[in-house]
PDB file of C-alpha atoms and ligand atoms in Angstrom:
ATOM      1  CA  MET A   1      37.014   7.160-176.060  1.00  0.00           C
ATOM      2  CA  PHE A   2      35.764   5.771-172.760  1.00  0.00           C
ATOM      3  CA  GLU A   3      38.607   4.380-170.675  1.00  0.00           C
ATOM      4  CA  PRO A   4      37.586   1.913-167.996  1.00  0.00           C
ATOM      5  CA  GLU A   5      39.320   2.869-164.796  1.00  0.00           C
ATOM      6  CA  LEU A   6      41.493   0.019-163.503  1.00  0.00           C
ATOM      7  CA  PHE A   7      42.093   1.564-160.109  1.00  0.00           C
ATOM      8  CA  PRO A   8      39.180   3.822-159.320  1.00  0.00           C
ATOM      9  CA  SER A   9      39.808   6.116-156.374  1.00  0.00           C
ATOM     10  CA  ALA A  10      38.222   5.285-153.032  1.00  0.00           C
ATOM     11  CA  SER A  11      35.732   8.136-153.289  1.00  0.00           C
ATOM     12  CA  ALA A  12      34.466   6.804-156.632  1.00  0.00           C
ATOM     13  CA  LEU A  13      33.683   3.411-155.046  1.00  0.00           C
ATOM     14  CA  LEU A  14      31.600   4.715-152.176  1.00  0.00           C
ATOM     15  CA  PRO A  15      28.164   6.231-152.484  1.00  0.00           C
ATOM     16  CA  LEU A  16      28.769   9.452-150.589  1.00  0.00           C
ATOM     17  CA  PRO A  17      25.944  10.893-148.498  1.00  0.00           C
ATOM     18  CA  PRO A  18      24.314  14.082-149.772  1.00  0.00           C
ATOM     19  CA  GLY A  19      26.259  17.191-148.755  1.00  0.00           C
ATOM     20  CA  VAL A  20      29.652  15.444-148.689  1.00  0.00           C
ATOM     21  CA  THR A  21      32.290  16.354-151.309  1.00  0.00           C
ATOM     22  CA  TRP A  22      35.472  14.291-151.138  1.00  0.00           C
ATOM     23  CA  LEU A  23      38.402  15.916-152.956  1.00  0.00           C
ATOM     24  CA  GLU A  24      41.133  13.265-152.972  1.00  0.00           C
ATOM     25  CA  GLY A  25      44.653  14.699-152.886  1.00  0.00           C
ATOM     26  CA  PHE A  26      43.314  18.232-153.273  1.00  0.00           C
ATOM     27  CA  ALA A  27      45.720  19.686-150.674  1.00  0.00           C
ATOM     28  CA  LEU A  28      48.850  18.151-152.222  1.00  0.00           C
ATOM     29  CA  ASP A  29      49.582  21.289-154.282  1.00  0.00           C
ATOM     30  CA  TRP A  30      49.878  23.215-151.005  1.00  0.00           C
ATOM     31  CA  GLU A  31      51.576  20.434-149.018  1.00  0.00           C
ATOM     32  CA  ASP A  32      54.910  22.072-148.185  1.00  0.00           C
ATOM     33  CA  ALA A  33      53.413  25.517-147.583  1.00  0.00           C
ATOM     34  CA  LEU A  34      50.821  23.937-145.268  1.00  0.00           C
ATOM     35  CA  ILE A  35      53.419  22.035-143.271  1.00  0.00           C
ATOM     36  CA  GLY A  36      55.515  25.215-142.928  1.00  0.00           C
ATOM     37  CA  ALA A  37      52.514  27.255-141.782  1.00  0.00           C
ATOM     38  CA  LEU A  38      51.548  24.560-139.261  1.00  0.00           C
ATOM     39  CA  ALA A  39      55.025  24.600-137.730  1.00  0.00           C
ATOM     40  CA  GLN A  40      54.739  28.384-137.198  1.00  0.00           C
ATOM     41  CA  ILE A  41      51.287  28.082-135.617  1.00  0.00           C
ATOM     42  CA  ILE A  42      52.350  25.303-133.254  1.00  0.00           C
ATOM     43  CA  LYS A  43      55.322  27.406-132.146  1.00  0.00           C
ATOM     44  CA  ALA A  44      53.038  30.333-131.209  1.00  0.00           C
ATOM     45  CA  ALA A  45      50.170  28.225-129.825  1.00  0.00           C
ATOM     46  CA  PRO A  46      51.444  24.766-128.818  1.00  0.00           C
ATOM     47  CA  LEU A  47      49.351  21.639-129.234  1.00  0.00           C
ATOM     48  CA  ARG A  48      47.673  20.580-125.982  1.00  0.00           C
ATOM     49  CA  HIS A  49      45.355  17.825-124.736  1.00  0.00           C
ATOM     50  CA  MET A  50      42.246  19.686-123.604  1.00  0.00           C
ATOM     51  CA  LEU A  51      39.872  18.531-120.884  1.00  0.00           C
ATOM     52  CA  THR A  52      36.287  17.578-121.750  1.00  0.00           C
ATOM     53  CA  PRO A  53      33.469  18.996-119.599  1.00  0.00           C
ATOM     54  CA  GLY A  54      33.300  15.501-118.052  1.00  0.00           C
ATOM     55  CA  GLY A  55      36.932  15.762-116.949  1.00  0.00           C
ATOM     56  CA  GLN A  56      38.516  13.395-119.507  1.00  0.00           C
ATOM     57  CA  ARG A  57      41.766  14.407-121.187  1.00  0.00           C
ATOM     58  CA  MET A  58      41.310  14.201-125.001  1.00  0.00           C
ATOM     59  CA  SER A  59      43.608  11.754-126.850  1.00  0.00           C
ATOM     60  CA  VAL A  60      43.792  14.251-129.732  1.00  0.00           C
ATOM     61  CA  ALA A  61      46.148  17.211-129.169  1.00  0.00           C
ATOM     62  CA  MET A  62      44.724  20.513-130.429  1.00  0.00           C
ATOM     63  CA  THR A  63      45.466  24.105-131.226  1.00  0.00           C
ATOM     64  CA  ASN A  64      43.830  26.761-133.424  1.00  0.00           C
ATOM     65  CA  CYS A  65      44.443  29.602-135.824  1.00  0.00           C
ATOM     66  CA  GLY A  66      42.038  32.255-137.031  1.00  0.00           C
ATOM     67  CA  SER A  67      40.064  34.872-135.128  1.00  0.00           C
ATOM     68  CA  LEU A  68      38.205  32.183-133.161  1.00  0.00           C
ATOM     69  CA  GLY A  69      39.490  28.915-131.721  1.00  0.00           C
ATOM     70  CA  TRP A  70      37.526  25.900-130.491  1.00  0.00           C
ATOM     71  CA  ILE A  71      38.256  25.012-126.884  1.00  0.00           C
ATOM     72  CA  THR A  72      36.959  22.649-124.240  1.00  0.00           C
ATOM     73  CA  ASP A  73      37.440  22.599-120.485  1.00  0.00           C
ATOM     74  CA  ARG A  74      35.419  21.859-117.331  1.00  0.00           C
ATOM     75  CA  HIS A  75      33.035  24.682-118.299  1.00  0.00           C
ATOM     76  CA  GLY A  76      32.113  23.243-121.693  1.00  0.00           C
ATOM     77  CA  TYR A  77      32.792  23.403-125.419  1.00  0.00           C
ATOM     78  CA  ARG A  78      32.972  26.818-127.068  1.00  0.00           C
ATOM     79  CA  TYR A  79      34.828  29.202-129.371  1.00  0.00           C
ATOM     80  CA  ALA A  80      37.178  31.778-127.865  1.00  0.00           C
ATOM     81  CA  ALA A  81      39.194  34.643-129.353  1.00  0.00           C
ATOM     82  CA  LEU A  82      42.080  34.087-126.911  1.00  0.00           C
ATOM     83  CA  ASP A  83      44.240  31.026-126.360  1.00  0.00           C
ATOM     84  CA  PRO A  84      43.442  30.106-122.740  1.00  0.00           C
ATOM     85  CA  ASP A  85      47.004  28.800-122.211  1.00  0.00           C
ATOM     86  CA  SER A  86      48.710  32.083-123.182  1.00  0.00           C
ATOM     87  CA  GLY A  87      45.988  34.720-122.924  1.00  0.00           C
ATOM     88  CA  ARG A  88      46.928  35.874-126.445  1.00  0.00           C
ATOM     89  CA  PRO A  89      44.859  35.834-129.639  1.00  0.00           C
ATOM     90  CA  TRP A  90      45.220  32.670-131.731  1.00  0.00           C
ATOM     91  CA  PRO A  91      47.726  32.960-134.613  1.00  0.00           C
ATOM     92  CA  ALA A  92      46.172  34.483-137.738  1.00  0.00           C
ATOM     93  CA  LEU A  93      44.801  32.198-140.449  1.00  0.00           C
ATOM     94  CA  PRO A  94      47.754  31.809-142.846  1.00  0.00           C
ATOM     95  CA  GLU A  95      47.236  32.784-146.480  1.00  0.00           C
ATOM     96  CA  VAL A  96      47.876  29.195-147.649  1.00  0.00           C
ATOM     97  CA  ILE A  97      45.023  27.874-145.495  1.00  0.00           C
ATOM     98  CA  ARG A  98      42.704  30.649-146.646  1.00  0.00           C
ATOM     99  CA  GLU A  99      43.551  29.866-150.279  1.00  0.00           C
ATOM    100  CA  LEU A 100      43.041  26.131-149.872  1.00  0.00           C
ATOM    101  CA  ALA A 101      39.703  26.666-148.087  1.00  0.00           C
ATOM    102  CA  ALA A 102      38.516  29.006-150.836  1.00  0.00           C
ATOM    103  CA  ALA A 103      39.504  26.587-153.617  1.00  0.00           C
ATOM    104  CA  ALA A 104      37.960  23.550-151.895  1.00  0.00           C
ATOM    105  CA  SER A 105      34.703  25.220-150.916  1.00  0.00           C
ATOM    106  CA  LEU A 106      34.350  26.636-154.451  1.00  0.00           C
ATOM    107  CA  ALA A 107      34.918  23.144-155.907  1.00  0.00           C
ATOM    108  CA  ALA A 108      32.145  21.852-153.623  1.00  0.00           C
ATOM    109  CA  GLY A 109      29.669  24.545-154.635  1.00  0.00           C
ATOM    110  CA  TYR A 110      30.159  27.045-151.789  1.00  0.00           C
ATOM    111  CA  PRO A 111      31.714  30.071-153.527  1.00  0.00           C
ATOM    112  CA  SER A 112      31.469  32.442-150.555  1.00  0.00           C
ATOM    113  CA  PHE A 113      32.721  30.412-147.599  1.00  0.00           C
ATOM    114  CA  GLU A 114      34.674  32.689-145.236  1.00  0.00           C
ATOM    115  CA  PRO A 115      36.176  30.661-142.397  1.00  0.00           C
ATOM    116  CA  ASP A 116      37.052  32.429-139.151  1.00  0.00           C
ATOM    117  CA  ALA A 117      38.187  29.353-137.216  1.00  0.00           C
ATOM    118  CA  CYS A 118      40.705  26.627-137.990  1.00  0.00           C
ATOM    119  CA  LEU A 119      40.983  23.822-135.455  1.00  0.00           C
ATOM    120  CA  ILE A 120      44.186  21.794-135.747  1.00  0.00           C
ATOM    121  CA  ASN A 121      43.799  18.223-134.493  1.00  0.00           C
ATOM    122  CA  CYS A 122      46.909  16.105-133.993  1.00  0.00           C
ATOM    123  CA  TYR A 123      46.504  12.324-133.657  1.00  0.00           C
ATOM    124  CA  ALA A 124      49.363  10.140-132.431  1.00  0.00           C
ATOM    125  CA  PRO A 125      48.923   6.411-133.190  1.00  0.00           C
ATOM    126  CA  GLY A 126      46.011   5.170-131.023  1.00  0.00           C
ATOM    127  CA  ALA A 127      44.341   8.579-130.709  1.00  0.00           C
ATOM    128  CA  ARG A 128      40.687   8.754-131.741  1.00  0.00           C
ATOM    129  CA  MET A 129      37.660  10.996-131.724  1.00  0.00           C
ATOM    130  CA  SER A 130      34.368   9.512-130.571  1.00  0.00           C
ATOM    131  CA  LEU A 131      31.102  10.139-132.439  1.00  0.00           C
ATOM    132  CA  HIS A 132      29.764  13.660-131.961  1.00  0.00           C
ATOM    133  CA  GLN A 133      27.989  16.500-133.744  1.00  0.00           C
ATOM    134  CA  ASP A 134      29.566  19.913-134.373  1.00  0.00           C
ATOM    135  CA  ARG A 135      27.057  22.379-133.008  1.00  0.00           C
ATOM    136  CA  ASP A 136      29.058  25.107-131.328  1.00  0.00           C
ATOM    137  CA  GLU A 137      28.964  27.304-134.442  1.00  0.00           C
ATOM    138  CA  ARG A 138      26.482  30.105-134.872  1.00  0.00           C
ATOM    139  CA  ASP A 139      25.230  29.312-138.363  1.00  0.00           C
ATOM    140  CA  PHE A 140      24.933  25.764-139.695  1.00  0.00           C
ATOM    141  CA  SER A 141      24.388  26.948-143.282  1.00  0.00           C
ATOM    142  CA  ALA A 142      28.155  27.351-143.743  1.00  0.00           C
ATOM    143  CA  PRO A 143      29.992  24.158-144.696  1.00  0.00           C
ATOM    144  CA  ILE A 144      32.972  22.672-142.852  1.00  0.00           C
ATOM    145  CA  VAL A 145      36.173  22.049-144.804  1.00  0.00           C
ATOM    146  CA  SER A 146      38.518  19.372-143.448  1.00  0.00           C
ATOM    147  CA  VAL A 147      42.081  18.699-144.577  1.00  0.00           C
ATOM    148  CA  SER A 148      43.835  15.421-143.711  1.00  0.00           C
ATOM    149  CA  LEU A 149      47.635  15.289-143.476  1.00  0.00           C
ATOM    150  CA  GLY A 150      50.106  12.628-142.382  1.00  0.00           C
ATOM    151  CA  LEU A 151      49.012   9.122-141.356  1.00  0.00           C
ATOM    152  CA  PRO A 152      45.779   7.816-142.913  1.00  0.00           C
ATOM    153  CA  ALA A 153      42.636   7.406-140.812  1.00  0.00           C
ATOM    154  CA  THR A 154      39.208   5.854-140.987  1.00  0.00           C
ATOM    155  CA  PHE A 155      36.636   8.591-140.702  1.00  0.00           C
ATOM    156  CA  LEU A 156      33.240   7.546-139.335  1.00  0.00           C
ATOM    157  CA  PHE A 157      30.258   9.286-140.806  1.00  0.00           C
ATOM    158  CA  GLY A 158      26.768   8.621-139.383  1.00  0.00           C
ATOM    159  CA  GLY A 159      23.337  10.164-139.622  1.00  0.00           C
ATOM    160  CA  LEU A 160      21.455  12.832-137.723  1.00  0.00           C
ATOM    161  CA  THR A 161      20.940  10.494-134.771  1.00  0.00           C
ATOM    162  CA  ARG A 162      23.514   8.473-132.841  1.00  0.00           C
ATOM    163  CA  ARG A 163      21.548   5.328-133.726  1.00  0.00           C
ATOM    164  CA  GLU A 164      22.489   5.206-137.408  1.00  0.00           C
ATOM    165  CA  ARG A 165      25.450   2.983-138.119  1.00  0.00           C
ATOM    166  CA  PRO A 166      28.314   5.123-139.438  1.00  0.00           C
ATOM    167  CA  GLN A 167      29.791   4.734-142.889  1.00  0.00           C
ATOM    168  CA  ARG A 168      33.599   4.464-142.998  1.00  0.00           C
ATOM    169  CA  LEU A 169      35.673   6.768-145.225  1.00  0.00           C
ATOM    170  CA  PRO A 170      39.412   6.046-145.590  1.00  0.00           C
ATOM    171  CA  LEU A 171      41.065   9.480-145.555  1.00  0.00           C
ATOM    172  CA  ALA A 172      44.653   9.873-146.720  1.00  0.00           C
ATOM    173  CA  HIS A 173      47.324  12.571-146.691  1.00  0.00           C
ATOM    174  CA  GLY A 174      46.182  15.481-148.852  1.00  0.00           C
ATOM    175  CA  ASP A 175      42.481  14.610-148.906  1.00  0.00           C
ATOM    176  CA  VAL A 176      40.032  17.464-148.425  1.00  0.00           C
ATOM    177  CA  VAL A 177      36.384  16.871-147.543  1.00  0.00           C
ATOM    178  CA  VAL A 178      33.682  19.523-147.615  1.00  0.00           C
ATOM    179  CA  TRP A 179      30.696  18.815-145.349  1.00  0.00           C
ATOM    180  CA  GLY A 180      27.656  20.939-146.004  1.00  0.00           C
ATOM    181  CA  GLY A 181      23.891  20.942-146.362  1.00  0.00           C
ATOM    182  CA  PRO A 182      22.285  17.803-144.920  1.00  0.00           C
ATOM    183  CA  ALA A 183      25.713  16.472-143.822  1.00  0.00           C
ATOM    184  CA  ARG A 184      26.504  19.486-141.661  1.00  0.00           C
ATOM    185  CA  LEU A 185      24.872  18.157-138.488  1.00  0.00           C
ATOM    186  CA  ALA A 186      25.650  14.469-138.983  1.00  0.00           C
ATOM    187  CA  TYR A 187      27.352  12.449-136.248  1.00  0.00           C
ATOM    188  CA  HIS A 188      30.996  11.786-137.072  1.00  0.00           C
ATOM    189  CA  GLY A 189      34.252  10.639-135.521  1.00  0.00           C
ATOM    190  CA  VAL A 190      37.668   9.146-136.195  1.00  0.00           C
ATOM    191  CA  ALA A 191      38.639   5.496-135.477  1.00  0.00           C
ATOM    192  CA  PRO A 192      41.886   4.969-133.525  1.00  0.00           C
ATOM    193  CA  VAL A 193      44.762   5.910-135.832  1.00  0.00           C
ATOM    194  CA  ALA A 194      46.956   2.939-136.776  1.00  0.00           C
ATOM    195  CA  ASP A 195      50.691   3.171-136.226  1.00  0.00           C
ATOM    196  CA  GLY A 196      52.840   4.074-139.203  1.00  0.00           C
ATOM    197  CA  ARG A 197      55.195   6.700-140.449  1.00  0.00           C
ATOM    198  CA  HIS A 198      54.500   9.446-142.950  1.00  0.00           C
ATOM    199  CA  PRO A 199      57.567  10.604-144.935  1.00  0.00           C
ATOM    200  CA  LYS A 200      56.984  14.301-144.181  1.00  0.00           C
ATOM    201  CA  LEU A 201      55.018  14.252-140.909  1.00  0.00           C
ATOM    202  CA  GLY A 202      56.266  11.150-139.102  1.00  0.00           C
ATOM    203  CA  ARG A 203      54.044   9.242-136.659  1.00  0.00           C
ATOM    204  CA  GLN A 204      51.032  11.538-136.634  1.00  0.00           C
ATOM    205  CA  ARG A 205      47.859  12.489-138.397  1.00  0.00           C
ATOM    206  CA  ILE A 206      47.014  16.189-138.555  1.00  0.00           C
ATOM    207  CA  ASN A 207      43.541  17.348-139.462  1.00  0.00           C
ATOM    208  CA  LEU A 208      42.602  20.949-140.146  1.00  0.00           C
ATOM    209  CA  THR A 209      38.930  21.767-139.673  1.00  0.00           C
ATOM    210  CA  LEU A 210      37.910  25.094-141.165  1.00  0.00           C
ATOM    211  CA  ARG A 211      34.664  26.574-139.978  1.00  0.00           C
ATOM    212  CA  ARG A 212      32.587  29.720-139.863  1.00  0.00           C
ATOM    213  CA  ALA A 213      32.067  29.880-136.110  1.00  0.00           C
ATOM    214  CA  GLY A 214      31.048  33.478-135.471  1.00  0.00           C
ATOM    215  CA  PRO A 215      28.677  35.932-137.119  1.00  0.00           C
ATOM    216  CA  LEU A 216      29.364  37.392-140.554  1.00  0.00           C
ATOM    217  CA  ASN A 217      29.989  41.114-140.329  1.00  0.00           C
ATOM    218  CA  LEU A 218      30.348  43.950-142.807  1.00  0.00           C
ATOM    219  CA  ASN A 219      34.112  44.408-142.313  1.00  0.00           C
ATOM    220  CA  GLY A 220      35.082  41.229-144.091  1.00  0.00           C
ATOM    221  CA  ASN A 221      36.306  39.293-141.076  1.00  0.00           C
TER     222      ASN A 221
HETATM  223  C1  MD3 B 301      31.044  16.008-140.740  1.00  0.00           C
HETATM  224  N1  MD3 B 301      37.477  16.390-136.393  1.00  0.00           N
HETATM  225  O1  MD3 B 301      37.300  18.504-134.803  1.00  0.00           O
HETATM  226  S1  MD3 B 301      37.196  16.549-139.461  1.00  0.00           S
HETATM  227  C2  MD3 B 301      36.241  17.899-135.040  1.00  0.00           C
HETATM  228  O2  MD3 B 301      39.461  14.304-138.397  1.00  0.00           O
HETATM  229  C3  MD3 B 301      36.292  16.689-135.876  1.00  0.00           C
HETATM  230  O3  MD3 B 301      39.925  15.540-136.702  1.00  0.00           O
HETATM  231  C4  MD3 B 301      37.670  15.194-137.182  1.00  0.00           C
HETATM  232  O4  MD3 B 301      35.306  16.055-136.044  1.00  0.00           O
HETATM  233  C5  MD3 B 301      39.127  15.000-137.455  1.00  0.00           C
HETATM  234  O5  MD3 B 301      35.134  18.263-134.637  1.00  0.00           O
HETATM  235  C6  MD3 B 301      36.881  15.230-138.406  1.00  0.00           C
HETATM  236  C7  MD3 B 301      35.855  16.338-140.545  1.00  0.00           C
HETATM  237  C8  MD3 B 301      34.522  16.810-140.094  1.00  0.00           C
HETATM  238  C9  MD3 B 301      34.396  17.890-139.276  1.00  0.00           C
HETATM  239  C10 MD3 B 301      33.152  18.337-138.941  1.00  0.00           C
HETATM  240  C11 MD3 B 301      32.016  17.719-139.432  1.00  0.00           C
HETATM  241  C12 MD3 B 301      33.419  16.197-140.562  1.00  0.00           C
HETATM  242  C13 MD3 B 301      32.162  16.627-140.245  1.00  0.00           C
HETATM  243  C14 MD3 B 301      30.720  18.176-139.143  1.00  0.00           C
HETATM  244  C15 MD3 B 301      29.638  17.569-139.668  1.00  0.00           C
HETATM  245  C16 MD3 B 301      29.786  16.464-140.449  1.00  0.00           C
HETATM  246 FE1   FE B 302      33.578  17.204-135.391  1.00  0.00          FE
END
């Protein structure tokens, strides 16, 4: 029989733009493994506040894993195989992140997504990310998979021009969102994170952004 839902989930209440697949709580099955893997990565490649090309220090602290890492400095935004702070390659993409990305992209209709870059964004209360497009990747046909952990945040999701007023998505610990097709080049950002405390992660929001940044090659990497 049809059961009316008394407390429909947030994603069921919002008309999502085409290309956006919101998987609420999808990462919870991997929660502890993810947190353990993150701790290892941050040990090898510490979080840091990078400089924008305009000379502003970012409020979000970042690091990467995978064969390519997203960086910004006075010279611009780009992907790099080496951590500029250590001169070493970024830590490898852990199996748990690979598995989660494969499951989420499959659920969203992208069965052959092979990420080579995982940007780790760490937001203390008050940190934010202003509206921007992601266009440093080589091929925009691949989706982007994002995983939210820790404190909740309001994600801002606009159109293909800066002019369109962004829609607000409340993202919680464990939510995974797959952004593909017409959503891939949309303007997006994160409103300042409100103070709070997550039982496992404390006073922070961590977002993993999995991308295909470089070319696909025949060696499976
Ligand atoms: C929608 N990070 O690192 S992830 C970024 O929560 C970034 O840390 C945000 O935007 C964060 O560039 C958002 C979700 C996301 C990432 C890329 C997108 C959404 C996107 C690209 C196109 C459309
Ligand atoms: Fe982005």
